[in-house]
XYZ file of N, CA and C in Angstrom:
753
model
N 71.927 111.404 70.525
C 72.407 111.433 71.710
C 71.364 112.885 72.632
N 70.775 112.472 73.912
C 69.876 113.374 74.463
C 70.606 114.914 74.659
N 69.354 115.553 74.390
C 70.787 117.009 74.815
C 69.431 117.912 76.641
N 68.943 117.040 76.782
C 68.517 117.395 78.074
C 69.482 117.296 79.623
N 69.314 118.228 80.081
C 70.101 118.675 81.054
C 70.302 118.422 82.368
N 71.221 117.713 82.961
C 71.163 117.056 84.051
C 70.678 117.787 85.131
N 69.639 117.207 85.977
C 69.568 118.391 87.422
C 70.700 118.604 88.440
N 70.691 119.298 89.078
C 71.409 119.566 89.863
C 71.496 118.844 91.141
N 72.839 118.781 92.268
C 72.563 118.148 93.124
C 71.207 118.649 93.960
N 71.445 120.013 94.139
C 70.031 120.734 95.024
C 68.511 120.463 94.408
N 68.597 120.537 93.347
C 67.479 120.197 92.164
C 66.936 118.926 92.657
N 67.869 117.658 92.352
C 67.200 116.558 92.823
C 66.757 116.263 94.252
N 67.753 116.615 95.370
C 67.537 116.678 97.068
C 66.171 117.181 97.038
N 65.792 118.622 96.216
C 64.607 118.937 96.307
C 63.421 117.915 95.738
N 63.740 117.219 94.856
C 62.441 116.198 94.261
C 62.620 114.918 94.954
N 63.626 114.702 95.827
C 63.431 113.897 96.477
C 62.986 113.931 98.106
N 62.690 115.263 98.501
C 61.982 115.552 99.394
C 60.279 116.198 98.908
N 60.016 116.159 97.838
C 58.741 116.039 97.758
C 58.267 115.172 97.471
N 59.220 113.973 96.649
C 58.930 112.641 96.420
C 57.595 111.948 97.356
N 56.384 111.312 96.387
C 55.563 110.334 97.601
C 55.535 109.048 97.337
N 56.802 108.605 96.036
C 56.899 107.280 95.802
C 58.315 106.601 96.485
N 58.302 105.547 96.665
C 59.559 105.082 96.343
C 60.583 105.076 95.352
N 61.766 105.812 95.776
C 62.863 105.770 94.571
C 63.956 105.173 94.617
N 64.279 105.013 93.255
C 65.565 104.196 92.792
C 66.896 105.435 92.689
N 67.736 105.957 93.659
C 68.952 106.921 92.951
C 69.512 105.899 91.776
N 69.926 106.641 91.085
C 71.210 105.488 90.492
C 71.959 106.130 90.100
N 73.395 106.190 89.027
C 74.196 107.061 88.980
C 73.833 108.086 87.483
N 73.717 106.913 86.393
C 73.707 108.036 85.318
C 72.326 107.463 84.274
N 72.399 108.197 83.236
C 70.954 107.712 82.637
C 71.116 106.736 81.425
N 72.530 106.405 81.357
C 73.039 105.391 80.453
C 72.502 103.730 81.458
N 72.594 104.145 82.676
C 71.725 103.124 83.296
C 70.324 103.127 83.656
N 69.602 103.387 82.804
C 68.139 103.891 83.459
C 67.631 102.473 82.764
N 67.793 102.089 81.399
C 67.448 101.108 80.656
C 67.336 99.661 81.413
N 68.432 99.587 82.089
C 68.825 98.220 83.113
C 68.283 98.638 84.075
N 68.257 99.823 85.035
C 67.220 99.209 86.455
C 65.763 99.589 85.825
N 65.251 99.793 85.155
C 63.429 99.716 84.509
C 63.745 98.301 84.335
N 64.304 97.827 83.608
C 64.137 96.155 83.472
C 64.057 95.440 84.852
N 65.302 95.673 85.633
C 65.412 95.284 87.000
C 64.358 95.835 87.687
N 63.507 96.860 88.156
C 62.525 97.516 88.690
C 61.059 96.653 88.146
N 61.368 96.136 87.052
C 60.101 95.226 86.548
C 60.204 94.162 87.423
N 61.498 93.364 87.747
C 61.008 92.460 88.847
C 61.108 92.262 90.128
N 60.478 93.747 90.561
C 60.301 93.811 92.153
C 58.938 93.437 92.118
N 58.299 93.107 93.309
C 56.815 92.838 93.549
C 55.877 93.907 93.285
N 56.432 95.379 93.691
C 55.324 96.472 93.354
C 56.596 96.997 92.575
N 55.781 97.612 91.034
C 56.747 98.078 90.094
C 56.298 100.020 90.200
N 55.908 100.173 91.562
C 55.402 101.502 91.818
C 56.564 101.929 92.461
N 57.620 102.253 91.733
C 58.984 102.595 91.902
C 59.497 103.856 90.824
N 60.041 105.121 91.310
C 60.684 105.890 90.828
C 61.850 105.574 90.592
N 62.546 106.269 89.813
C 63.758 105.705 88.984
C 65.009 107.173 88.877
N 65.437 107.800 89.531
C 66.423 109.038 89.888
C 67.630 108.992 89.223
N 67.930 109.234 88.086
C 69.691 109.297 87.765
C 70.292 110.683 88.181
N 71.328 110.631 88.785
C 72.029 111.609 89.068
C 72.973 112.295 87.937
N 73.171 111.392 86.945
C 73.822 111.858 85.945
C 75.523 111.738 86.685
N 75.937 110.940 87.170
C 77.497 110.485 87.697
C 77.518 110.168 89.232
N 78.456 109.249 89.042
C 78.870 108.908 90.711
C 79.328 109.899 91.826
N 79.935 110.804 91.108
C 80.185 111.799 92.517
C 78.996 112.772 92.464
N 78.000 112.792 91.433
C 76.691 113.391 91.896
C 75.883 112.622 92.871
N 76.037 111.489 92.612
C 75.239 110.429 93.795
C 75.476 109.918 94.835
N 76.796 110.337 95.331
C 77.606 110.205 96.340
C 77.583 111.785 97.156
N 77.109 113.056 96.816
C 76.870 114.232 96.862
C 75.721 114.130 97.554
N 74.562 113.412 96.615
C 73.568 113.591 97.037
C 73.078 112.381 98.248
N 73.917 111.477 98.027
C 74.126 110.551 99.407
C 74.311 111.087 100.940
N 75.413 112.307 100.818
C 75.709 112.572 101.784
C 74.663 113.761 102.304
N 73.254 113.762 101.521
C 72.306 114.834 102.482
C 71.304 114.158 102.530
N 71.624 112.914 102.672
C 70.530 111.451 102.953
C 69.649 112.163 104.104
N 70.068 112.839 105.073
C 69.635 113.287 106.260
C 68.135 113.859 106.139
N 68.490 115.221 104.892
C 67.493 115.570 104.452
C 65.805 114.951 104.075
N 65.903 114.110 103.898
C 65.094 113.399 103.284
C 64.911 111.828 103.914
N 65.487 111.750 104.902
C 65.341 110.248 105.765
C 63.902 109.939 105.934
N 62.764 110.779 106.125
C 61.288 110.224 106.214
C 61.263 109.243 104.669
N 61.836 109.650 103.878
C 61.213 109.271 102.146
C 62.002 108.020 101.884
N 61.116 106.871 100.958
C 61.532 105.801 100.807
C 62.480 106.037 99.373
N 63.581 106.140 99.636
C 65.050 106.075 99.155
C 65.961 105.302 99.072
N 66.544 104.542 97.806
C 67.518 103.815 98.016
C 68.495 104.104 96.933
N 69.677 103.972 97.380
C 70.777 103.987 96.083
C 71.238 102.956 95.936
N 71.835 103.306 94.694
C 72.454 102.096 93.815
C 73.521 102.564 92.625
N 74.836 101.761 92.875
C 75.694 102.335 92.608
C 76.966 101.377 91.911
N 77.463 101.986 91.092
C 78.425 100.763 90.436
C 79.810 100.632 91.603
N 80.200 99.412 91.797
C 81.309 99.562 92.985
C 82.788 99.969 92.279
N 82.867 100.254 91.086
C 84.206 100.658 90.551
C 85.260 100.523 91.465
N 86.139 101.636 91.823
C 87.346 101.020 92.730
C 87.305 100.577 93.886
N 85.761 100.472 94.418
C 85.832 99.898 95.717
C 86.177 98.532 95.487
N 85.779 98.216 94.468
C 86.118 96.546 94.046
C 87.597 96.156 94.494
N 88.362 96.909 94.185
C 89.707 96.858 95.246
C 89.508 97.638 96.293
N 89.089 98.702 96.666
C 90.028 99.310 98.555
C 88.485 98.712 99.597
N 87.406 98.507 98.911
C 86.404 98.152 99.900
C 85.403 98.872 99.902
N 84.347 98.661 100.605
C 83.602 99.873 100.892
C 83.986 100.464 101.847
N 83.971 102.107 102.263
C 83.783 102.827 102.880
C 82.933 102.617 104.147
N 82.737 102.698 105.252
C 81.796 102.598 106.531
C 80.354 103.244 106.085
N 80.977 105.051 105.295
C 79.822 105.672 105.211
C 78.743 105.647 103.686
N 79.872 104.431 103.156
C 78.686 104.194 102.042
C 78.136 103.055 101.760
N 77.942 102.134 103.271
C 77.693 101.046 103.141
C 76.320 100.505 103.081
N 75.099 101.839 103.323
C 73.678 101.477 102.941
C 73.525 101.663 101.453
N 74.691 101.933 100.651
C 74.334 101.722 99.106
C 74.257 100.648 98.436
N 73.303 100.370 97.471
C 73.683 98.677 97.119
C 74.663 98.805 96.094
N 75.717 98.250 96.609
C 76.819 97.865 94.671
C 76.698 96.578 94.462
N 77.397 97.118 92.772
C 77.215 96.147 91.973
C 78.546 94.818 92.454
N 78.257 94.028 92.611
C 79.191 92.784 92.579
C 80.846 93.163 92.059
N 80.417 93.114 90.814
C 81.614 93.397 89.888
C 81.963 94.832 89.570
N 82.999 95.134 88.946
C 83.444 96.700 88.542
C 81.983 97.428 88.512
N 80.935 97.441 87.963
C 79.790 97.830 87.592
C 78.765 97.044 86.689
N 78.190 97.703 86.411
C 76.382 96.722 86.389
C 76.566 95.862 85.107
N 77.413 96.476 84.221
C 77.617 95.790 82.963
C 78.504 94.538 83.222
N 79.263 94.406 84.298
C 80.133 93.248 84.867
C 78.883 92.385 85.248
N 77.878 92.814 85.858
C 77.067 91.799 86.908
C 75.964 91.040 85.580
N 75.889 92.096 84.929
C 75.259 91.280 83.504
C 75.930 90.578 82.735
N 77.310 90.542 82.607
C 78.190 89.987 81.933
C 78.102 88.639 82.082
N 78.840 88.605 83.448
C 79.639 87.466 84.451
C 78.249 86.429 84.648
N 77.317 87.013 84.588
C 75.986 86.118 84.678
C 75.062 85.685 83.701
N 75.616 85.677 82.360
C 75.527 85.503 81.575
C 76.252 84.109 80.784
N 75.381 83.935 79.354
C 76.760 82.888 78.626
C 76.366 84.055 77.370
N 76.625 85.373 77.110
C 76.704 85.984 76.103
C 78.527 85.884 75.568
N 78.945 85.314 76.235
C 80.581 85.023 75.793
C 80.636 83.972 74.726
N 79.699 83.288 74.878
C 79.941 81.842 73.866
C 79.235 82.081 72.718
N 78.620 83.353 72.266
C 78.202 84.072 71.125
C 79.505 83.889 69.802
N 80.591 84.145 70.550
C 81.955 84.716 69.641
C 81.977 82.838 68.866
N 82.591 83.324 67.675
C 82.515 81.910 66.870
C 83.604 81.163 67.329
N 83.976 80.132 66.912
C 85.231 79.202 67.041
C 86.263 79.907 65.919
N 86.033 80.721 64.914
C 86.864 80.774 64.333
C 87.728 82.053 65.024
N 86.893 82.913 66.110
C 87.186 83.916 66.497
C 87.898 83.633 67.773
N 87.601 82.573 68.541
C 88.386 82.084 69.797
C 89.234 82.679 70.215
N 90.370 82.388 69.017
C 91.672 82.425 69.585
C 92.364 84.189 69.268
N 91.625 85.180 68.254
C 91.783 86.542 68.372
C 90.840 86.969 69.656
N 89.719 86.312 70.050
C 89.547 86.857 70.567
C 89.932 86.914 72.438
N 90.593 85.991 72.750
C 91.488 85.572 73.678
C 92.986 86.342 74.107
N 93.316 86.458 72.588
C 94.892 87.294 73.033
C 93.851 88.440 72.982
N 92.713 89.232 72.325
C 92.530 90.412 73.131
C 91.999 90.606 74.421
N 91.755 89.687 74.707
C 91.269 89.743 76.512
C 92.800 89.686 77.351
N 93.705 89.276 76.637
C 95.152 89.222 77.318
C 95.706 90.380 77.418
N 95.240 91.464 75.901
C 95.917 92.437 75.357
C 95.264 93.656 76.749
N 93.646 93.553 76.910
C 92.973 94.363 77.728
C 93.690 93.934 79.386
N 93.905 92.829 79.543
C 94.507 92.329 81.118
C 95.579 93.020 81.469
N 96.516 93.247 80.024
C 97.711 93.881 80.124
C 97.748 95.233 80.688
N 96.826 96.004 80.177
C 96.904 97.573 80.253
C 95.769 97.293 81.424
N 95.143 97.046 81.600
C 94.339 96.890 83.026
C 95.288 96.773 84.468
N 95.870 95.672 83.992
C 96.740 95.336 85.380
C 97.614 96.870 85.506
N 98.241 97.288 84.551
C 98.960 98.503 84.713
C 97.968 99.222 85.235
N 97.158 99.675 85.155
C 96.443 100.875 85.272
C 96.418 100.697 87.172
N 95.937 99.315 87.297
C 95.296 99.039 88.607
C 96.791 99.222 89.463
N 97.715 98.616 88.718
C 99.142 99.128 89.581
C 99.493 100.343 89.939
N 99.155 101.526 88.951
C 99.311 102.915 88.819
C 98.809 103.499 89.854
N 97.303 103.335 90.271
C 96.062 103.516 90.938
C 96.682 103.347 92.540
N 97.227 101.571 92.902
C 97.441 101.746 93.722
C 98.356 101.917 94.374
N 99.473 102.492 93.743
C 100.763 103.370 94.159
C 100.658 105.184 94.302
N 99.002 105.325 94.056
C 99.067 106.907 93.756
C 98.606 107.334 95.212
N 99.170 107.802 96.218
C 98.736 108.322 97.450
C 97.858 109.177 97.945
N 97.794 109.932 96.505
C 96.605 111.070 96.693
C 95.245 110.857 97.084
N 94.569 111.898 97.813
C 93.188 111.319 98.471
C 92.178 111.264 97.249
N 92.367 111.784 96.216
C 91.120 111.814 95.108
C 91.628 111.205 93.838
N 92.437 110.423 94.217
C 93.230 109.128 92.965
C 91.833 108.868 92.402
N 91.989 108.159 90.792
C 90.945 107.589 90.346
C 91.809 106.734 89.371
N 90.837 105.520 89.325
C 91.497 104.631 88.495
C 90.881 104.705 86.827
N 91.651 104.842 86.209
C 91.796 105.433 84.855
C 91.397 104.472 84.102
N 90.238 103.736 84.119
C 90.052 102.336 83.137
C 88.712 103.163 82.104
N 88.731 104.187 81.825
C 87.468 104.331 80.811
C 87.852 104.456 79.353
N 89.274 103.784 79.178
C 89.459 104.111 77.862
C 88.552 102.799 76.587
N 88.280 103.416 75.312
C 87.546 102.135 74.615
C 88.412 101.423 74.060
N 88.164 100.158 73.818
C 88.953 99.372 73.467
C 89.795 99.369 71.946
N 89.105 99.812 71.164
C 89.125 100.545 69.968
C 91.049 101.971 69.962
N 90.341 102.201 71.223
C 91.721 103.251 71.326
C 93.306 102.420 72.246
N 92.812 101.427 72.875
C 93.509 100.643 73.636
C 94.142 99.878 72.766
N 93.835 98.887 71.943
C 94.140 97.974 71.083
C 93.318 97.782 69.713
N 93.549 98.856 68.843
C 92.771 98.617 67.644
C 92.625 97.551 66.464
N 93.998 96.668 66.765
C 93.958 95.598 65.784
C 93.849 94.048 66.501
N 93.752 93.786 67.713
C 93.736 92.723 68.515
C 95.284 92.195 68.703
N 95.716 92.614 67.768
C 97.453 92.197 68.103
C 98.545 92.517 69.160
N 97.776 94.064 69.276
C 99.397 94.510 70.328
C 98.251 95.990 70.944
N 99.094 96.294 72.246
C 98.598 97.676 72.410
C 99.101 98.451 71.475
N 97.897 99.545 71.469
C 98.587 100.614 70.625
C 99.569 101.643 70.937
N 100.893 101.417 70.057
C 101.694 102.110 70.487
C 101.725 103.437 70.964
N 101.135 104.192 70.068
C 100.728 105.976 70.938
C 100.227 105.809 72.340
N 99.154 105.053 71.896
C 98.493 104.938 73.591
C 99.246 104.649 74.732
N 100.115 103.425 74.567
C 100.907 102.910 75.297
C 102.047 104.149 76.019
N 102.206 104.917 74.935
C 103.367 105.969 74.760
C 102.931 106.885 75.817
N 101.775 107.316 75.251
C 100.433 108.375 76.108
C 100.569 108.083 77.798
N 100.195 106.866 78.097
C 100.055 106.613 79.223
C 101.022 106.019 79.836
N 102.027 106.223 79.354
C 103.696 105.736 79.901
C 103.365 103.905 80.199
N 103.163 103.440 79.340
C 102.687 102.103 79.884
C 103.951 100.978 79.907
N 104.115 100.375 80.740
C 104.861 99.125 81.462
C 104.346 97.996 81.979
N 105.069 96.835 81.671
C 104.632 95.702 82.012
C 104.156 95.399 83.350
N 102.976 95.116 84.182
C 102.349 94.969 85.402
C 103.152 93.489 85.891
N 103.201 93.529 86.908
C 104.188 92.404 87.739
C 103.328 91.047 87.679
N 103.795 89.753 87.463
C 103.108 88.896 87.468
C 102.010 88.856 88.375
N 102.205 88.995 89.687
C 100.949 89.259 90.946
C 99.322 89.674 90.492
N 100.065 91.022 90.174
C 98.623 92.145 89.862
C 97.863 91.429 88.624
N 98.587 90.754 87.125
C 97.969 90.322 86.187
C 96.978 88.973 87.033
N 97.640 87.975 87.682
C 96.969 86.763 88.354
C 96.114 87.213 89.074
N 96.497 88.233 89.919
C 94.772 88.585 90.716
C 93.921 89.529 89.563
N 93.895 89.805 88.712
C 92.923 90.734 87.700
C 92.657 89.619 87.001
N 93.519 88.745 86.414
C 92.776 87.445 85.618
C 92.301 86.622 86.273
N 92.373 86.376 87.723
C 91.225 85.606 88.307
C 90.072 85.907 88.819
N 89.551 86.903 88.269
C 88.147 87.341 88.251
C 88.045 88.037 87.346
N 88.726 88.199 86.076
C 88.417 89.236 84.907
C 87.524 89.269 84.702
N 86.036 88.971 84.661
C 84.569 89.388 83.880
C 83.959 90.349 84.993
N 84.458 89.903 86.662
C 84.340 90.881 87.410
C 85.201 92.565 87.720
N 86.573 92.172 87.411
C 87.564 93.134 87.526
C 87.791 94.257 86.629
N 87.777 93.331 85.408
C 88.182 94.387 84.331
C 86.496 94.832 83.735
N 86.603 96.426 83.396
C 85.463 97.042 83.607
C 84.436 96.849 82.606
N 82.997 96.705 83.001
C 82.151 95.445 82.557
C 82.030 96.187 81.024
N 81.935 97.457 80.546
C 82.123 97.813 78.774
C 82.553 97.642 78.085
N 84.439 97.483 78.597
C 85.116 97.010 77.525
C 84.965 95.332 77.404
N 84.038 94.786 78.609
C 83.971 93.448 78.217
C 82.761 92.890 76.858
N 81.638 94.392 77.298
C 81.224 94.063 75.515
C 81.491 94.673 74.614
N 82.504 95.767 74.877
C 83.192 96.284 73.262
C 83.722 95.284 73.049
N 84.609 94.344 73.538
C 85.067 93.270 73.026
C 84.520 92.428 72.616
N 82.938 91.647 72.421
C 82.297 91.235 72.156
C 81.755 91.655 70.826
N 81.646 92.761 71.146
C 81.042 93.397 69.745
C 81.827 93.930 68.888
N 83.626 93.752 68.839
C 84.329 94.172 67.548
C 83.882 92.505 66.931
N 83.504 91.672 67.476
C 83.907 90.148 66.717
C 82.660 89.761 66.412
N 81.902 90.439 67.235
C 79.794 89.927 66.797
C 79.501 91.179 65.987
N 80.285 91.996 65.371
C 80.024 93.599 64.202
C 81.180 93.509 63.207
N 81.604 92.505 63.265
C 82.711 92.306 61.964
C 82.304 92.282 60.486
N 82.806 92.751 59.600
C 82.276 92.497 58.141
C 82.121 90.963 57.813
N 81.068 90.764 56.969
C 81.020 89.470 56.838
C 80.097 88.478 57.442
N 79.505 88.698 59.245
C 78.894 88.343 59.597
C 77.613 88.387 59.025
N 76.863 86.973 59.098
C 75.358 86.789 59.066
C 74.413 88.009 59.815
N 74.970 88.648 61.173
C 74.437 89.486 61.731
C 75.618 90.430 62.513
N 74.742 91.648 63.094
C 75.804 92.196 63.573
C 75.205 92.642 64.703
N 76.297 92.428 65.896
C 75.658 93.306 66.921
C 76.248 94.047 67.670
N 76.020 95.601 68.078
C 76.137 96.457 68.955
C 76.495 95.918 70.406
N 77.555 96.642 71.220
C 77.841 96.509 72.470
C 76.277 96.483 73.332
N 75.681 97.552 73.042
C 74.324 98.047 73.425
C 73.622 96.742 73.130
N 73.295 96.197 72.437
C 72.519 94.939 71.808
C 72.970 93.909 72.735
N 73.911 93.499 72.764
C 74.770 92.628 73.354
C 74.383 92.694 75.109
N 74.532 93.963 75.433
C 74.071 93.962 77.156
C 72.660 93.872 77.297
N 71.653 94.140 76.600
C 70.434 94.095 76.182
C 70.020 92.646 76.038
N 70.742 91.754 75.365
C 70.941 90.338 75.094
C 71.138 89.640 76.277
N 72.424 89.900 77.132
C 72.546 89.362 78.398
C 71.717 89.581 79.331
N 71.070 91.017 79.070
C 70.390 91.376 80.482
C 69.340 90.689 80.780
N 68.575 90.186 79.647
C 67.227 89.422 79.702
C 67.309 87.319 78.973
N 68.675 87.435 79.424
C 68.841 85.702 79.176
C 68.054 85.173 80.624
N 68.345 85.675 81.499
C 67.600 85.380 82.711
C 68.532 83.977 83.458
N 68.223 83.696 84.312
C 69.604 82.706 85.348
C 70.394 83.737 85.741
N 70.013 85.163 86.140
C 71.564 85.294 86.415
C 71.371 85.558 88.219
N 71.872 85.126 88.890
C 72.211 85.450 90.458
C 72.337 86.659 90.582
N 73.567 87.339 89.837
C 74.022 88.648 90.053
C 72.895 89.780 90.446
N 72.104 89.267 89.270
C 71.301 90.496 89.152
C 69.917 90.165 90.243
N 69.693 88.996 90.139
C 68.981 88.854 91.331
C 68.978 88.966 92.434
N 70.318 89.464 93.435
C 70.765 89.762 94.473
C 70.323 91.092 94.449
N 71.075 91.520 92.550
C 70.372 93.253 93.149
C 69.198 93.235 93.108
N 67.858 92.977 92.718
C 66.923 92.982 93.090
C 66.099 92.367 94.215
N 67.212 91.772 94.782
C 66.569 91.068 95.994
C 67.202 92.083 97.157
N 67.981 92.522 97.262
C 68.643 94.070 97.687
C 67.869 95.210 97.824
N 67.437 95.364 96.379
C 66.350 96.749 96.540
C 64.581 96.420 96.850
N 64.620 95.096 96.847
C 63.232 94.602 97.393
C 63.125 94.953 98.752
N 64.195 94.305 99.317
C 64.567 94.536 100.887
C 64.781 96.208 101.303
N 65.658 96.850 100.793
C 65.572 97.953 101.058
C 64.397 99.012 101.222
N 63.716 98.765 99.973
C 62.255 99.345 99.974
C 61.218 98.941 100.897
N 61.490 97.637 101.356
C 60.547 97.459 101.964
C 60.849 98.318 103.446
N 61.915 98.249 104.026
C 62.275 98.954 105.123
C 62.498 100.355 105.440
N 62.731 100.879 103.898
C 63.342 102.443 104.142
C 61.913 103.279 104.630
């Protein structure tokens, strides 16, 4: 793990003011590899990438975009809860992913799910159903929250949510106050499962089966993200590249 200190909002704004290069401002350092790959698809590769250390920091910098309005700066972010709420007017110049996060767009536009062995398909589908129930519960809880700074609490690792593929962890369920979501919410999430459920968990689910003991080869979630990213023919990623190209051309 890197010990590199993330620059402050003021430091990043100052860097953007001085920049002579077109710059893609992205959320976090974990996304740098992905956006470097997407940058390689641009007609001009003389483009800098500036990670911010998180979504809230990116938005704080975006709020100060008037300070570097003469620079060629493009913001890119995960849609997150905007997937369900819609994008606010003051953020509509940001390029957002189609799914909940960039991993969703990578996953949905690939054939990586076909890597699951036939003998694991039933257990894999059961795990997806368990994650669906949990996610739908969290979405209902989010929608019922009337506070201004509410967040959709869906960052838990699948090993915490369901360690054994057969049930939601009782301790985890108790801690979050889990209750069964209604049918309408389950159907809503399920109808676009691979776009709605957080992409990191989609790859975690795959990795659980692709790294189990006894397999000929083992794949971590990051291995699977890289494979899916480079499979080609992904219309969702091509849309992101086109949006970056267009905004860099007019910025």
